[in-house]
Amino acid sequence: MANTVIINGDNRKFTINPEIKRYALIDAGFTKTKRGNFMYKHPLYNESPYNATCQLKLTINEDLDHLTMVVTDTNGLQKVNIFKNKQLAPMVELLNFILKDLEDRQIIAPC
């Protein structure tokens, strides 16, 4: 986990918003893990979320001061760069929408 993260293939940097609140995480769809961290998973899909080939995984530690953010395959085992293929533009659009929503909820902030 780090203070500043970059998604594979993207040039934007994100950090945890200093105004973050625990209830905002739960409202946004984060779930609490056994270790007390907050995890967010969202499929990046074109037509159906059941056929999604990639997903966004975001984890914030229980102290709300470190995070990880990565786009992975559906198994969550390998990082995927959705920015290098123009056919994946709808996935990039959905990713941008999710990141904007998390910024609006004061969970993450651009650096």
Coordinates of N, CA and C in Angstrom, one line a residue:
M1 N 0.8 -1.2 0.0 CA 0.0 0.0 0.0 C 0.9 1.2 0.0
A2 N 0.3 2.3 -0.6 CA 1.1 3.5 -0.7 C 0.3 4.7 -0.5
N3 N 0.9 5.9 -0.4 CA 0.2 7.1 -0.2 C -0.3 7.6 -1.6
T4 N 0.4 7.4 -2.6 CA 0.1 7.8 -4.0 C 0.1 6.6 -4.9
V5 N -0.9 6.5 -5.7 CA -1.0 5.3 -6.7 C -1.2 5.8 -8.1
I6 N -0.8 5.0 -9.0 CA -1.0 5.2 -10.5 C -1.5 3.9 -11.0
I7 N -2.6 4.0 -11.8 CA -3.2 2.8 -12.4 C -2.3 2.4 -13.6
N8 N -2.1 1.1 -13.8 CA -1.2 0.6 -14.9 C -1.6 1.2 -16.2
G9 N -0.7 2.0 -16.9 CA -1.0 2.6 -18.2 C -1.6 4.0 -18.1
D10 N -2.0 4.4 -17.0 CA -2.5 5.8 -16.8 C -1.4 6.7 -16.3
N11 N -1.6 8.0 -16.6 CA -0.6 9.0 -16.1 C -1.1 9.8 -15.0
R12 N -2.3 9.6 -14.5 CA -2.9 10.3 -13.4 C -2.4 9.6 -12.1
K13 N -2.2 10.5 -11.0 CA -1.9 10.0 -9.7 C -3.0 10.3 -8.8
F14 N -3.3 9.3 -7.9 CA -4.4 9.5 -6.9 C -3.8 9.2 -5.5
T15 N -4.4 9.9 -4.5 CA -4.1 9.7 -3.1 C -5.4 9.7 -2.4
I16 N -5.4 9.3 -1.1 CA -6.6 9.3 -0.2 C -6.9 10.8 0.1
N17 N -8.2 11.1 0.0 CA -8.6 12.5 0.3 C -8.5 12.7 1.8
P18 N -7.9 13.8 2.3 CA -7.7 14.0 3.7 C -9.1 14.1 4.5
E19 N -10.1 14.4 3.7 CA -11.5 14.5 4.4 C -12.3 13.2 4.4
I20 N -11.6 12.1 4.1 CA -12.3 10.8 4.0 C -13.0 10.4 5.3
K21 N -14.2 9.8 5.1 CA -15.0 9.3 6.2 C -15.3 7.9 6.0
R22 N -15.3 7.1 7.1 CA -15.6 5.7 7.0 C -17.0 5.4 6.4
Y23 N -18.0 6.2 6.8 CA -19.4 5.9 6.3 C -19.4 6.2 4.8
A24 N -18.6 7.1 4.3 CA -18.5 7.3 2.8 C -18.0 6.1 2.1
L25 N -17.1 5.4 2.7 CA -16.6 4.2 2.1 C -17.7 3.1 1.9
I26 N -18.5 3.0 3.0 CA -19.6 2.0 2.9 C -20.7 2.4 2.0
D27 N -21.0 3.7 1.9 CA -22.0 4.2 1.0 C -21.5 4.0 -0.4
A28 N -20.2 4.0 -0.7 CA -19.7 3.9 -2.1 C -19.6 2.4 -2.5
G29 N -19.8 1.5 -1.6 CA -19.8 0.1 -1.9 C -18.5 -0.7 -1.5
F30 N -17.7 -0.1 -0.6 CA -16.6 -0.7 0.0 C -17.1 -1.8 1.0
T31 N -16.4 -2.9 1.1 CA -16.6 -3.9 2.1 C -15.4 -4.0 3.0
K32 N -15.7 -4.4 4.3 CA -14.6 -4.5 5.2 C -14.0 -5.9 5.2
T33 N -12.7 -6.0 5.1 CA -12.1 -7.3 5.0 C -11.8 -7.9 6.5
K34 N -11.4 -9.1 6.6 CA -11.1 -9.7 7.9 C -10.0 -8.9 8.6
R35 N -9.1 -8.3 7.9 CA -8.0 -7.5 8.5 C -8.4 -6.1 8.8
G36 N -9.6 -5.7 8.5 CA -10.1 -4.4 8.8 C -9.9 -3.4 7.7
N37 N -9.3 -3.8 6.6 CA -9.2 -2.9 5.4 C -10.5 -2.8 4.7
F38 N -10.6 -1.8 3.9 CA -11.8 -1.5 3.1 C -11.5 -1.8 1.6
M39 N -12.3 -2.8 1.0 CA -12.0 -3.2 -0.4 C -13.2 -2.8 -1.3
Y40 N -12.9 -2.4 -2.5 CA -13.9 -2.0 -3.5 C -13.5 -2.8 -4.7
K41 N -14.5 -3.5 -5.3 CA -14.3 -4.2 -6.5 C -15.4 -3.8 -7.4
H42 N -15.1 -3.4 -8.7 CA -16.2 -3.1 -9.6 C -15.8 -3.6 -11.0
P43 N -16.6 -4.4 -11.6 CA -16.3 -4.9 -13.0 C -16.4 -3.8 -14.0
L44 N -15.4 -3.9 -14.9 CA -15.4 -2.9 -16.1 C -15.9 -3.7 -17.3
Y45 N -17.1 -3.4 -17.7 CA -17.8 -4.1 -18.7 C -18.4 -3.2 -19.8
N46 N -18.7 -3.8 -20.9 CA -19.3 -3.1 -22.0 C -20.8 -3.2 -22.0
E47 N -21.4 -4.5 -22.1 CA -22.8 -4.7 -22.1 C -23.3 -5.3 -20.8
S48 N -22.6 -6.4 -20.3 CA -23.1 -7.1 -19.2 C -22.0 -7.3 -18.1
P49 N -22.3 -7.0 -16.9 CA -21.3 -7.1 -15.8 C -20.9 -8.6 -15.6
Y50 N -21.7 -9.5 -16.1 CA -21.4 -11.0 -16.0 C -20.3 -11.4 -17.0
N51 N -20.1 -10.6 -18.1 CA -19.1 -10.9 -19.1 C -17.9 -10.0 -19.0
A52 N -17.8 -9.3 -17.9 CA -16.6 -8.4 -17.7 C -15.3 -9.1 -17.8
T53 N -14.4 -8.5 -18.5 CA -13.0 -9.1 -18.6 C -12.1 -8.5 -17.7
C54 N -12.4 -7.3 -17.1 CA -11.5 -6.6 -16.2 C -12.3 -6.1 -15.0
Q55 N -11.6 -5.8 -13.9 CA -12.2 -5.2 -12.8 C -11.3 -4.2 -12.1
L56 N -11.9 -3.2 -11.5 CA -11.1 -2.2 -10.7 C -11.1 -2.7 -9.3
K57 N -9.9 -2.8 -8.7 CA -9.8 -3.2 -7.3 C -9.1 -2.1 -6.5
L58 N -9.7 -1.6 -5.5 CA -9.2 -0.5 -4.7 C -9.3 -1.0 -3.2
T59 N -8.2 -0.8 -2.5 CA -8.1 -1.2 -1.1 C -7.6 0.0 -0.3
I60 N -8.2 0.3 0.8 CA -7.8 1.3 1.7 C -7.6 0.7 3.1
N61 N -6.5 0.9 3.7 CA -6.2 0.3 5.0 C -7.1 0.8 6.1
E62 N -7.2 0.1 7.3 CA -8.1 0.5 8.3 C -7.8 1.9 8.9
D63 N -6.6 2.3 8.8 CA -6.3 3.7 9.4 C -6.6 4.8 8.4
L64 N -7.0 4.4 7.2 CA -7.4 5.4 6.1 C -6.2 6.3 5.7
D65 N -5.0 5.7 5.6 CA -3.9 6.5 5.2 C -3.1 5.8 4.1
H66 N -3.4 4.6 3.6 CA -2.7 4.0 2.5 C -3.7 3.3 1.6
L67 N -3.4 3.3 0.3 CA -4.3 2.6 -0.6 C -3.6 1.9 -1.7
T68 N -4.3 1.0 -2.4 CA -3.8 0.4 -3.6 C -5.0 0.5 -4.6
M69 N -4.6 0.6 -5.9 CA -5.6 0.7 -6.9 C -5.1 0.1 -8.1
V70 N -5.8 -0.9 -8.7 CA -5.3 -1.7 -9.8 C -6.5 -2.2 -10.7
V71 N -6.2 -2.3 -12.0 CA -7.2 -2.9 -12.9 C -6.6 -4.3 -13.2
T72 N -7.5 -5.3 -12.9 CA -7.0 -6.7 -13.0 C -7.9 -7.5 -14.0
D73 N -7.5 -8.7 -14.3 CA -8.4 -9.6 -15.0 C -9.6 -10.0 -14.1
T74 N -10.5 -10.8 -14.5 CA -11.7 -11.2 -13.7 C -11.3 -12.0 -12.5
N75 N -10.2 -12.7 -12.6 CA -9.7 -13.5 -11.4 C -9.0 -12.7 -10.4
G76 N -8.6 -11.5 -10.8 CA -7.9 -10.6 -9.9 C -6.4 -10.9 -9.7
L77 N -5.9 -11.8 -10.6 CA -4.5 -12.2 -10.4 C -3.5 -11.4 -11.3
Q78 N -3.9 -10.9 -12.4 CA -2.9 -10.2 -13.3 C -3.4 -8.8 -13.6
K79 N -2.4 -7.9 -13.5 CA -2.7 -6.5 -13.9 C -3.0 -6.4 -15.4
V80 N -3.9 -5.5 -15.7 CA -4.3 -5.3 -17.1 C -4.2 -3.8 -17.4
N81 N -3.6 -3.5 -18.6 CA -3.5 -2.1 -19.1 C -4.6 -1.9 -20.1
I82 N -5.7 -1.2 -19.6 CA -6.8 -1.0 -20.5 C -6.6 0.3 -21.4
F83 N -5.5 1.0 -21.2 CA -5.3 2.2 -21.9 C -4.6 2.0 -23.2
K84 N -4.0 0.8 -23.4 CA -3.2 0.6 -24.6 C -4.0 0.1 -25.8
N85 N -5.2 -0.3 -25.6 CA -6.0 -0.8 -26.7 C -7.3 0.1 -26.9
K86 N -7.4 0.6 -28.1 CA -8.5 1.5 -28.4 C -9.9 0.9 -28.3
Q87 N -9.9 -0.5 -28.5 CA -11.2 -1.2 -28.4 C -11.7 -1.2 -27.0
L88 N -10.8 -0.9 -26.0 CA -11.2 -0.9 -24.6 C -11.6 0.5 -24.1
A89 N -11.9 1.4 -25.0 CA -12.3 2.7 -24.7 C -13.5 2.8 -23.8
P90 N -14.5 1.9 -24.0 CA -15.7 2.0 -23.1 C -15.3 1.6 -21.6
M91 N -14.3 0.7 -21.5 CA -13.8 0.4 -20.1 C -13.1 1.6 -19.5
V92 N -12.4 2.3 -20.3 CA -11.7 3.5 -19.8 C -12.7 4.6 -19.4
E93 N -13.8 4.7 -20.2 CA -14.9 5.6 -19.8 C -15.5 5.3 -18.5
L94 N -15.8 4.0 -18.3 CA -16.4 3.5 -17.1 C -15.5 3.7 -15.9
L95 N -14.2 3.5 -16.1 CA -13.2 3.7 -15.1 C -13.1 5.2 -14.7
N96 N -13.1 6.0 -15.7 CA -13.1 7.5 -15.4 C -14.4 7.9 -14.6
F97 N -15.5 7.3 -14.9 CA -16.8 7.6 -14.2 C -16.7 7.2 -12.8
I98 N -16.1 6.0 -12.5 CA -16.0 5.5 -11.1 C -15.0 6.3 -10.3
L99 N -13.9 6.7 -10.9 CA -12.9 7.5 -10.2 C -13.5 8.9 -9.9
K100 N -14.2 9.5 -10.8 CA -14.9 10.8 -10.6 C -15.9 10.7 -9.5
D101 N -16.6 9.6 -9.4 CA -17.6 9.4 -8.3 C -16.9 9.2 -7.0
L102 N -15.7 8.5 -6.9 CA -15.0 8.4 -5.7 C -14.4 9.7 -5.3
E103 N -14.0 10.6 -6.3 CA -13.5 11.9 -5.9 C -14.6 12.8 -5.4
D104 N -15.8 12.7 -6.0 CA -17.0 13.5 -5.5 C -17.4 13.1 -4.1
R105 N -17.2 11.8 -3.7 CA -17.5 11.4 -2.4 C -16.4 11.6 -1.4
Q106 N -15.3 12.3 -1.8 CA -14.2 12.6 -1.0 C -13.5 11.4 -0.4
I107 N -13.3 10.4 -1.3 CA -12.6 9.2 -0.9 C -11.2 9.2 -1.5
I108 N -11.1 9.6 -2.7 CA -9.7 9.7 -3.3 C -9.6 11.2 -3.9
A109 N -8.4 11.6 -4.1 CA -8.1 12.9 -4.7 C -7.0 12.8 -5.7
P110 N -7.0 13.6 -6.8 CA -5.9 13.6 -7.7 C -4.7 14.3 -7.1
C111 N -3.5 13.9 -7.5 CA -2.3 14.6 -7.0 C -1.9 15.6 -8.0

